[in-house]
Coordinates of C-alpha atoms and ligand atoms in Angstrom, one line a residue:
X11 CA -26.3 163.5 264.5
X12 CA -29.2 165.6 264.4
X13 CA -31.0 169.1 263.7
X14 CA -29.2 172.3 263.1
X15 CA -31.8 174.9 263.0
X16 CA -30.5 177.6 260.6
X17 CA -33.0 180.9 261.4
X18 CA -32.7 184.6 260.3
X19 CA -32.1 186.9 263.3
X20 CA -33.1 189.9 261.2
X21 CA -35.9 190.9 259.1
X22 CA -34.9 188.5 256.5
X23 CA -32.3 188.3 253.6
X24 CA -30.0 188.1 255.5
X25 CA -28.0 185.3 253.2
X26 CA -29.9 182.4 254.7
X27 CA -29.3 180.4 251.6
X28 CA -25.7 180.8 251.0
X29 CA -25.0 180.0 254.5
X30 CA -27.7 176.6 254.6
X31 CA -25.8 176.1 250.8
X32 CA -22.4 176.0 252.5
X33 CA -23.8 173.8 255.9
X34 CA -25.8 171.3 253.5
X35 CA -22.4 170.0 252.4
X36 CA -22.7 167.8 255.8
X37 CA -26.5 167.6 255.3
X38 CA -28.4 164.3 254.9
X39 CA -31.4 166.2 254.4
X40 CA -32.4 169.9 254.1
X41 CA -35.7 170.8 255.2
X42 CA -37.4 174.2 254.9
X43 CA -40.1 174.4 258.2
X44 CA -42.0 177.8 257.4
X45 CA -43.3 180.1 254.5
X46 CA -43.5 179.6 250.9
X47 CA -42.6 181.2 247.8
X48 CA -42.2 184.7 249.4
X49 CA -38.6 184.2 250.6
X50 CA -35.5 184.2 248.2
X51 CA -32.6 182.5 248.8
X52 CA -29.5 183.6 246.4
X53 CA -26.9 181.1 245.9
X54 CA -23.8 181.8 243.6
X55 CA -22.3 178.8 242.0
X56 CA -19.5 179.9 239.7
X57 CA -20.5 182.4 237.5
X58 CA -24.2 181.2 237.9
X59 CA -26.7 183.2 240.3
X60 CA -30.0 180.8 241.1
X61 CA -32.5 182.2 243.4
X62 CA -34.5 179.4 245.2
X63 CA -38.2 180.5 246.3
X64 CA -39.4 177.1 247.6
X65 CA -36.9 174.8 247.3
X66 CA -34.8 174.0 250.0
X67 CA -30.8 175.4 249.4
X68 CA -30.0 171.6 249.5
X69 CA -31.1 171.0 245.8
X70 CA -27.7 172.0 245.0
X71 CA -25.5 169.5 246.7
X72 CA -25.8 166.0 245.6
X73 CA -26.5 163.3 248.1
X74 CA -29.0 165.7 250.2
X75 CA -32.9 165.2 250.3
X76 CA -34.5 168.1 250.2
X77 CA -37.8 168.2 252.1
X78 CA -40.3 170.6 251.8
X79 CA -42.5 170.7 255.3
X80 CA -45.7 170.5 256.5
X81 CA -45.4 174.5 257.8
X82 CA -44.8 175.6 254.1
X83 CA -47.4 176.9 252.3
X84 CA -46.9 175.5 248.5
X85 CA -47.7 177.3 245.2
X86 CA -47.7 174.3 243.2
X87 CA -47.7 176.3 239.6
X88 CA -44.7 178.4 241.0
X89 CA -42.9 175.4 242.6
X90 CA -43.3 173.4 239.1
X91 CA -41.4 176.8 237.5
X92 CA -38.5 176.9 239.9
X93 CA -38.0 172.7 239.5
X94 CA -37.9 173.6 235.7
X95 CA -35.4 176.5 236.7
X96 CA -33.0 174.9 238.4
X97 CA -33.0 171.7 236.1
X98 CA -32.0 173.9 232.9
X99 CA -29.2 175.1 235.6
X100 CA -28.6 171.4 235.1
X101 CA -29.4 169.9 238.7
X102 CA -31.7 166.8 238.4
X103 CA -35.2 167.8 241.1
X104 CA -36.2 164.3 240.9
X105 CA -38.6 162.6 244.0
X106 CA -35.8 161.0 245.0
X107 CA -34.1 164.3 246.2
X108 CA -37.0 166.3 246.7
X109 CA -40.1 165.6 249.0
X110 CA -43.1 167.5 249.9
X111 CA -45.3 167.1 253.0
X112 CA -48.7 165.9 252.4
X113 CA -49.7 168.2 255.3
X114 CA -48.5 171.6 253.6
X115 CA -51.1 173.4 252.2
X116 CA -51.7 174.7 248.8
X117 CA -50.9 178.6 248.0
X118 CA -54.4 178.6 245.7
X119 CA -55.6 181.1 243.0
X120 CA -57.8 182.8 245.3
X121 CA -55.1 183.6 248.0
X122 CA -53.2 185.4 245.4
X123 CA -56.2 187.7 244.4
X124 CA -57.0 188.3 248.2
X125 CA -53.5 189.1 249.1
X126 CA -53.4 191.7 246.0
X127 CA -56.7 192.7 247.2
X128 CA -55.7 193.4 250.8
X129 CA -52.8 195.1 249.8
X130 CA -54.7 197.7 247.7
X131 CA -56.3 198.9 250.6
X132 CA -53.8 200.0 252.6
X133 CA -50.9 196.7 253.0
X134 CA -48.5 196.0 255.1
X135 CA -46.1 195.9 251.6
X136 CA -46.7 191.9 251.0
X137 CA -44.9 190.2 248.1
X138 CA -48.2 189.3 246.8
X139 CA -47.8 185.7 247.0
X140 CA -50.8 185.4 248.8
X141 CA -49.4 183.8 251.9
X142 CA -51.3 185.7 254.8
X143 CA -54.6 184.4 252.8
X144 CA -53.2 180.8 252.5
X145 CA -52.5 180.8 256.5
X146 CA -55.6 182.4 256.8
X147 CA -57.8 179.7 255.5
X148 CA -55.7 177.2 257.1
X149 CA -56.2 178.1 260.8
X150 CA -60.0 178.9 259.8
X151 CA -60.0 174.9 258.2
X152 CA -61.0 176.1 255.1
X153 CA -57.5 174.9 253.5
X154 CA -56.6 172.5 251.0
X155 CA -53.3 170.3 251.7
X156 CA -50.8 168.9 249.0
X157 CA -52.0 165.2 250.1
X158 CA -54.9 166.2 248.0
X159 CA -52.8 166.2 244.2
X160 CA -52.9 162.6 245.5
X161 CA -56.3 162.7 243.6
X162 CA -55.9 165.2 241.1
X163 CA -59.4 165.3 240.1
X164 CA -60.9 165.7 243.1
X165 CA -58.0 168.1 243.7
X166 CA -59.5 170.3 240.7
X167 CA -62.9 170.1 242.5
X168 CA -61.8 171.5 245.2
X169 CA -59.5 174.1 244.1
X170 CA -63.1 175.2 241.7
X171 CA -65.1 175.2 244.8
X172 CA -62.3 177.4 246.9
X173 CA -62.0 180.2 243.5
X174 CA -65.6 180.3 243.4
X175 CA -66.4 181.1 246.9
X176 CA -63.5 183.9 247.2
X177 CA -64.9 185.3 243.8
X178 CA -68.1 186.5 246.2
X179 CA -65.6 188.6 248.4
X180 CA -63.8 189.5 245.6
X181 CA -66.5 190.8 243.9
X182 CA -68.7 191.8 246.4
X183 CA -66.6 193.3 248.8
X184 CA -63.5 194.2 247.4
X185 CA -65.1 195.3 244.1
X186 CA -63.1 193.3 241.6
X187 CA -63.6 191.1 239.0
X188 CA -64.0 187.2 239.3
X189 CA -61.2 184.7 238.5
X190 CA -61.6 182.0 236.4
X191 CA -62.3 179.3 237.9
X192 CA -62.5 176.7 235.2
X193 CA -59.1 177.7 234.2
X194 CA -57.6 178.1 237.7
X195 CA -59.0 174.1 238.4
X196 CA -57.7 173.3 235.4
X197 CA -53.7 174.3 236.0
X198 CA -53.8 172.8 239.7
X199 CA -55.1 169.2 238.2
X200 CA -51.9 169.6 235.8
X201 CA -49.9 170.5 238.3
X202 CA -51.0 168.0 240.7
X203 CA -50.4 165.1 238.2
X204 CA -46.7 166.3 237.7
X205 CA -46.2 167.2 241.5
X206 CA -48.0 163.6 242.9
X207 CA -44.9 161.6 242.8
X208 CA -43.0 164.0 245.1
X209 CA -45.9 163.6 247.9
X210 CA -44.7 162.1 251.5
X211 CA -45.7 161.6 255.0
X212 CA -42.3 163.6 255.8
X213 CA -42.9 163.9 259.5
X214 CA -43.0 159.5 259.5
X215 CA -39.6 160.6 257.0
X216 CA -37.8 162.5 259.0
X217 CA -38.4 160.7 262.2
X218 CA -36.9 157.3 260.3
X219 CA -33.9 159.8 259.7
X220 CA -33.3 160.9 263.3
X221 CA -33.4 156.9 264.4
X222 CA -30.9 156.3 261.6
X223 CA -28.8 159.2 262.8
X224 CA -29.0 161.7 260.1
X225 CA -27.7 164.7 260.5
X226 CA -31.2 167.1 259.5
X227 CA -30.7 171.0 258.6
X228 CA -33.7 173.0 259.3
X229 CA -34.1 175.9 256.8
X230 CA -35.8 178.9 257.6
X231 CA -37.1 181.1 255.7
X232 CA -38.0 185.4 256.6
X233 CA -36.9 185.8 260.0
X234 CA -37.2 186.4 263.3
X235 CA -38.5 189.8 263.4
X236 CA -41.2 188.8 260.6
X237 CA -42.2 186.6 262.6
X238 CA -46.4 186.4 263.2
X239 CA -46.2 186.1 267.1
X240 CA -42.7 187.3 267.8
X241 CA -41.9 189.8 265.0
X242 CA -43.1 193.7 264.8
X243 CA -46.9 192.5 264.2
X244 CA -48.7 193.7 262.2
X245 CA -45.3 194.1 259.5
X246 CA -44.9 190.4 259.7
X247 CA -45.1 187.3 257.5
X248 CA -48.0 184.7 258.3
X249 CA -46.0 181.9 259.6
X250 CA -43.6 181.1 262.8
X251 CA -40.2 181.7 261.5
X252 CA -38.7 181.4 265.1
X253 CA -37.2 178.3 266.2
X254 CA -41.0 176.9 267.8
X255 CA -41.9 177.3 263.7
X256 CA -39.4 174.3 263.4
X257 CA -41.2 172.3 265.9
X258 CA -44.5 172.2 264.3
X259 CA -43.5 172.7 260.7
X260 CA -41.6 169.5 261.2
X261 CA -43.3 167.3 263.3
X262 CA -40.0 166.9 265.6
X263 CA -39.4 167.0 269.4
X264 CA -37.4 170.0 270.6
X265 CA -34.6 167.8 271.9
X266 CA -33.8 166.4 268.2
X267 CA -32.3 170.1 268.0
X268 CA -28.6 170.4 268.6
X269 CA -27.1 173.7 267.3
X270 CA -29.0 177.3 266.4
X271 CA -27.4 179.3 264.0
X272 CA -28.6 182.4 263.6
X273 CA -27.3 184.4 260.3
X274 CA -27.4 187.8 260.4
X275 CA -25.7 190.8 258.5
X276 CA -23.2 193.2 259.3
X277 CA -25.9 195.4 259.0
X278 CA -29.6 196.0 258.9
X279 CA -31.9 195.7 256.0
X280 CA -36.0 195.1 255.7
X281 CA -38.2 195.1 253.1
X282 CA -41.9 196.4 253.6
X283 CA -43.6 198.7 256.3
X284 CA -42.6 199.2 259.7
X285 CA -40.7 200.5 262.3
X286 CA -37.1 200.1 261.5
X287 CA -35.3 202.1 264.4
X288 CA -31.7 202.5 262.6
X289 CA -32.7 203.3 259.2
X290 CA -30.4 205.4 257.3
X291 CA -31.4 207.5 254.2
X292 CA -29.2 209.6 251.9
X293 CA -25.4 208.8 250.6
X294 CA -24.5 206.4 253.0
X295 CA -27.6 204.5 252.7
X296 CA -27.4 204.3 248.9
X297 CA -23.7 202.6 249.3
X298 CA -25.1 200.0 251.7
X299 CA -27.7 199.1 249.4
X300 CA -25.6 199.1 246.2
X301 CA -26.9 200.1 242.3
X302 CA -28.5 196.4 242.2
X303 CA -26.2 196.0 239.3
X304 CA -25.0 192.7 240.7
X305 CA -27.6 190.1 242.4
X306 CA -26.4 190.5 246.1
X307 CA -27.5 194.3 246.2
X308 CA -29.9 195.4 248.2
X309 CA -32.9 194.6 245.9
X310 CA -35.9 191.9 247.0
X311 CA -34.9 188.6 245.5
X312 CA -38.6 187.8 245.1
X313 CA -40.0 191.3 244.4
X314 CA -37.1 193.5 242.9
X315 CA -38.0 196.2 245.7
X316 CA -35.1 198.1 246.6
X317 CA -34.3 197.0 250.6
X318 CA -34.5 199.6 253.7
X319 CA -30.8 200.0 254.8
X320 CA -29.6 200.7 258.3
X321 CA -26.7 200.1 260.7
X322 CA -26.2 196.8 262.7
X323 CA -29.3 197.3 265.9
X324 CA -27.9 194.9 268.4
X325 CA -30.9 195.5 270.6
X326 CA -33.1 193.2 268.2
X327 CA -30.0 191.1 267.3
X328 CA -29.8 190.1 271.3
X329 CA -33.4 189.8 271.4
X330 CA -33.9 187.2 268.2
X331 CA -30.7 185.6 270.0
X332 CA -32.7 185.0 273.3
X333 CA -35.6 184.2 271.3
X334 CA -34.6 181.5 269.5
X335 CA -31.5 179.8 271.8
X336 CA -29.2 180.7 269.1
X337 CA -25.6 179.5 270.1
X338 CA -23.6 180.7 266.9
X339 CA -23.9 183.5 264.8
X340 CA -22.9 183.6 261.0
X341 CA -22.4 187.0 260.0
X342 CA -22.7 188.1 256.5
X343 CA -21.7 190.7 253.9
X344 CA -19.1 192.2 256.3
X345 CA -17.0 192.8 253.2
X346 CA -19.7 195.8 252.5
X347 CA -18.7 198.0 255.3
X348 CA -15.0 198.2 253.6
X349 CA -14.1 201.7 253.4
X350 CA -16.9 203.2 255.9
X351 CA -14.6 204.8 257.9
X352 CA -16.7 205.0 261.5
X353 CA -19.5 202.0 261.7
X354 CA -22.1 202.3 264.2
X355 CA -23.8 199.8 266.3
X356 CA -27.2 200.4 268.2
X357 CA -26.7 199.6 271.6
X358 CA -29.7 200.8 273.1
X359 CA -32.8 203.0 272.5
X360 CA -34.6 206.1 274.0
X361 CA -37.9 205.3 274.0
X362 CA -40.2 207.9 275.3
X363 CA -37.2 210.0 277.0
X364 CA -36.3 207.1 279.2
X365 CA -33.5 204.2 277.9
X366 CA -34.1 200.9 277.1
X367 CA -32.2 198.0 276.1
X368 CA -34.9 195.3 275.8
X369 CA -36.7 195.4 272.5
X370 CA -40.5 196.0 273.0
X371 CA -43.1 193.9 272.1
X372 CA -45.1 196.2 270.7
X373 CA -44.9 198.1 267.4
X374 CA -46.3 201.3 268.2
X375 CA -44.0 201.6 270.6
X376 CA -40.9 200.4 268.5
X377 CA -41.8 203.1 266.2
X378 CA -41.0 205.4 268.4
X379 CA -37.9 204.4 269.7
X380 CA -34.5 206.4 269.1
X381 CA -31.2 204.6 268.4
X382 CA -28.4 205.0 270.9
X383 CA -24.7 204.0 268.6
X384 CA -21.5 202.5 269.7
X385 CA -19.1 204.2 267.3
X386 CA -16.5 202.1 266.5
X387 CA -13.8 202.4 263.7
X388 CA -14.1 201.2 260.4
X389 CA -11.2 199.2 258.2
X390 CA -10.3 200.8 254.6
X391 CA -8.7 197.7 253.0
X392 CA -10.7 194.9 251.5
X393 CA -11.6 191.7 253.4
X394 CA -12.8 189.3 249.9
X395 CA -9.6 187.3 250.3
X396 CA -9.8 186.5 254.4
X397 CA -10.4 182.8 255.0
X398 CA -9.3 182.8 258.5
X399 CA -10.2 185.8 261.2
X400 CA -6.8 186.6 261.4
X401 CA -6.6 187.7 257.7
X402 CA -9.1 190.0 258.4
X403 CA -8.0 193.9 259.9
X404 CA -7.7 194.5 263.1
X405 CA -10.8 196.5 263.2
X406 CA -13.0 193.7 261.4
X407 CA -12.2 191.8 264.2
X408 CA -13.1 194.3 267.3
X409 CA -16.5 194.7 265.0
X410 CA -17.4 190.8 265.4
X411 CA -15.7 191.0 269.0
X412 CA -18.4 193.7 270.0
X413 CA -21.2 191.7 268.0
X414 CA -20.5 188.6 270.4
X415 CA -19.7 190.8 273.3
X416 CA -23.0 192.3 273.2
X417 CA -25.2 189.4 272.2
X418 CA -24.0 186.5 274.2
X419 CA -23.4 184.3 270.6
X420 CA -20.6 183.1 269.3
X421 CA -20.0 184.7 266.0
X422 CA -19.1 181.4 264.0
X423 CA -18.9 181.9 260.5
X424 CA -18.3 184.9 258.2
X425 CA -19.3 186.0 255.3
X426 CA -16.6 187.9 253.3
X427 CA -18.2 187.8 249.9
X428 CA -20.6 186.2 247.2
X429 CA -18.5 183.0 246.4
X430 CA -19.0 180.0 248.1
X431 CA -15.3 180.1 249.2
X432 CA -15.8 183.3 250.4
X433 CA -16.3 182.2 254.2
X434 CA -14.5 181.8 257.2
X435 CA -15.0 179.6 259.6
X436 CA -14.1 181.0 262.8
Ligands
LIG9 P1 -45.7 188.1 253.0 O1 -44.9 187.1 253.6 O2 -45.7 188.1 251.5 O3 -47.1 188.1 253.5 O4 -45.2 189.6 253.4 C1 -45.2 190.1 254.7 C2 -44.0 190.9 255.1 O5 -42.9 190.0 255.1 C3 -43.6 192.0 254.1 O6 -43.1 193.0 254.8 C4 -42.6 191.3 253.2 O7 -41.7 192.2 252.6 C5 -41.8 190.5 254.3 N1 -41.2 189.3 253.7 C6 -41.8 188.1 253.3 N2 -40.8 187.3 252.9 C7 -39.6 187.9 253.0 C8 -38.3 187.5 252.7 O8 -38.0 186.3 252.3 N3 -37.3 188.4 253.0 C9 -37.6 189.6 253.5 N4 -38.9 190.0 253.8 C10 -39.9 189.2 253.5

């Protein structure tokens, strides 16, 4: 056995979790390689919706460690709130599932108040969690890593020292008041003495697990197109979501990787600024997103923010496919385009009055790029009861066919509805 790398071809939320939930039943060990607690995974369990922020989707099946990286940025307040979450959902987060990479660093006080400050003046649309700040400081070597809880006192010194030095910028050039940083020293040396025992060399851990065999799924988190080098910069998170993010967030040589599987949706969504070439507005944009009346519609799972909507843009489909080596495809929420009755696929762009069909590198230009559609024809009935492909219509099937077809992957798994049944393996 070995890695599966389980990435998000998109712009995130693309059902990452419910696809890493359902892949995690053959998981020794799910570990999350990138981000923090700006992504939201969904998972439905029964009647029960949990949203995981941090945790890896592998807290939910029993037998699996869960292992939280040394690419993840960790907000140890919010992490100590989602434990508690999913315990009174009645799963046990004890150290002996869960372990966290003394190399990660800690999402402090002061990142939070610099990413809100940023974002007054003129954001990118950030879920606030202050992970660009958090990055920031730890390619400028002014971070603090979760090793340090090790010590929570000296942990509280530092955490002091960091609030007080952003409270000059905030106050001086951002014009807003000071945080406390008594009080913010205070909750990290708590949290650090609940959070200690979960500590772990998890590169040394996970390097024992590849000699014993194991078979190691690599979560991401956002995606491929929010991704800081590769994605549609400067609308991007602050970490490598692509498969190289694995790589270093890990600590694992590239040929412990054996399968890619990219998951992306039927469609298009992003949350955020940018260019988003096959963004619909109006009616038909409204039924793609839903009312958010249930917890798969097209709201944030972290933020609430309604999503951008748009048809399926192969272009960037084949380009995070390329990108990342991805040899299967799990497709989600196909069930939503039921009852459209003409889908469109972009298959190209104008860009400038000339055609393209690479995706470009840069933003300015992606912004103005056109969509050129594939029509193809839609299906009428519902597809929540398929299982196999050949359950689903015959039109459902040319739609995955063309998918394939135009991206070189295998389209392996489907996603026909919320419930964890609700999947067929192609
Ligand atoms: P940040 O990661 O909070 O700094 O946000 C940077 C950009 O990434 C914003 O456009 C966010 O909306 C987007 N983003 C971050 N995390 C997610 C996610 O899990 N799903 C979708 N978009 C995300």
């Amino acid at each position: 056995m070995a890695i599966t790398v389980l990435i998000g071809a998109q712009w995130g939320d693309e059902g990452k979790g419910r696809i890493t939930d359902a892949l995690a039943e053959t998981a020794d060990i799910v570990a999350r390689f990138n981000g923090g607690d700006n992504a939201g995974h969904s998972i439905t369990i029964g009647k029960q919706v949990v949203r995981l922020h941090l945790l890896p989707s592998g807290i939910f099946r029993d037998g699996c460690l869960n292992v939280i990286g040394n690419g993840v940025v960790v907000n140890p307040l919010n992490l100590l709130q989602e434990i508690a979450d999913v315990q009174a959902a009645g799963v046990e987060v004890t150290p002996q599932r869960l372990r966290i990479s003394r190399a990660a660093h800690v999402i402090l006080p002061g990142h939070r108040a610099l990413d809100a400050a940023y974002e007054s003046s003129g954001g990118i649309g950030t879920t606030l969690r202050g992970i660009g700040p958090a990055y920031s400081d730890k390619a400028a070597r002014f971070g603090i890593r979760c090793g340090s809880m090790a010590d929570p006192k000296a942990f509280a010194a530092a955490v002091r020292a960091h609030t007080e030095r952003v409270n000059v910028i905030l106050t001086h050039v951002h014009h807003r008041p000071p945080l406390d940083a008594d009080a913010a020293a205070e909750s990290y040396r708590a949290a650090a003495e609940q959070l200690k025992p979960f500590l772990e060399d998890t590169t040394a851990l996970l390097h024992d697990a590849l000699a014993q065999d194991k078979h190691i799924l690599a979560e991401g988190a956002q995606a491929t197109m929010l991704d800081i080098d590769h994605g549609t910069y400067p609308f991007v998170t602050s970490s490598n979501a692509t498969v190289g993010g694995v790589l270093t967030g890990l600590g694992v040589p590239p040929r412990a990787i054996a399968r890619v599987i990219g998951v992306a949706k039927a469609f298009t969504t992003r949350v955020g600024g940018g260019p988003f070439v096959t963004e619909l507005q109006g009616d038909l944009a409204a039924r793609l997103r839903g009312t958010g009346a249930n917890p798969w519609d097209e709201y944030g799972a972290t933020t609430g923010r309604p999503r951008r909507v748009g048809w399926l843009d192969l272009v960037a489909l084949r380009h995070a496919v390329r990108l990342n080596g991805i040899d299967e495809l799990a497709l989600t929420k196909l069930d939503i385009l039921s009852g459209i009755s003409e889908l469109q696929v972009c298959v190209g762009y104008h860009l400038d009055g000339q055609t393209i069909s690479h995706f470009p590198q840069d933003s300015a230009l992606l912004a103005r790029c056109e969509p050129i559609y594939r029509g193809l024809p839609g299906w009428q009935a519902s597809v929540g009861h398929a299982r196999r492909l050949d359950d689903l219509p015959s039109e459902a099937r040319a739609f995955i066919a063309e998918v394939e077809q135009f991206t070189g992957a295998r389209v392996s798994l489907v996603s026909v509805g919320p419930e964890r049944d609700q999947l067929i393996h192609c």
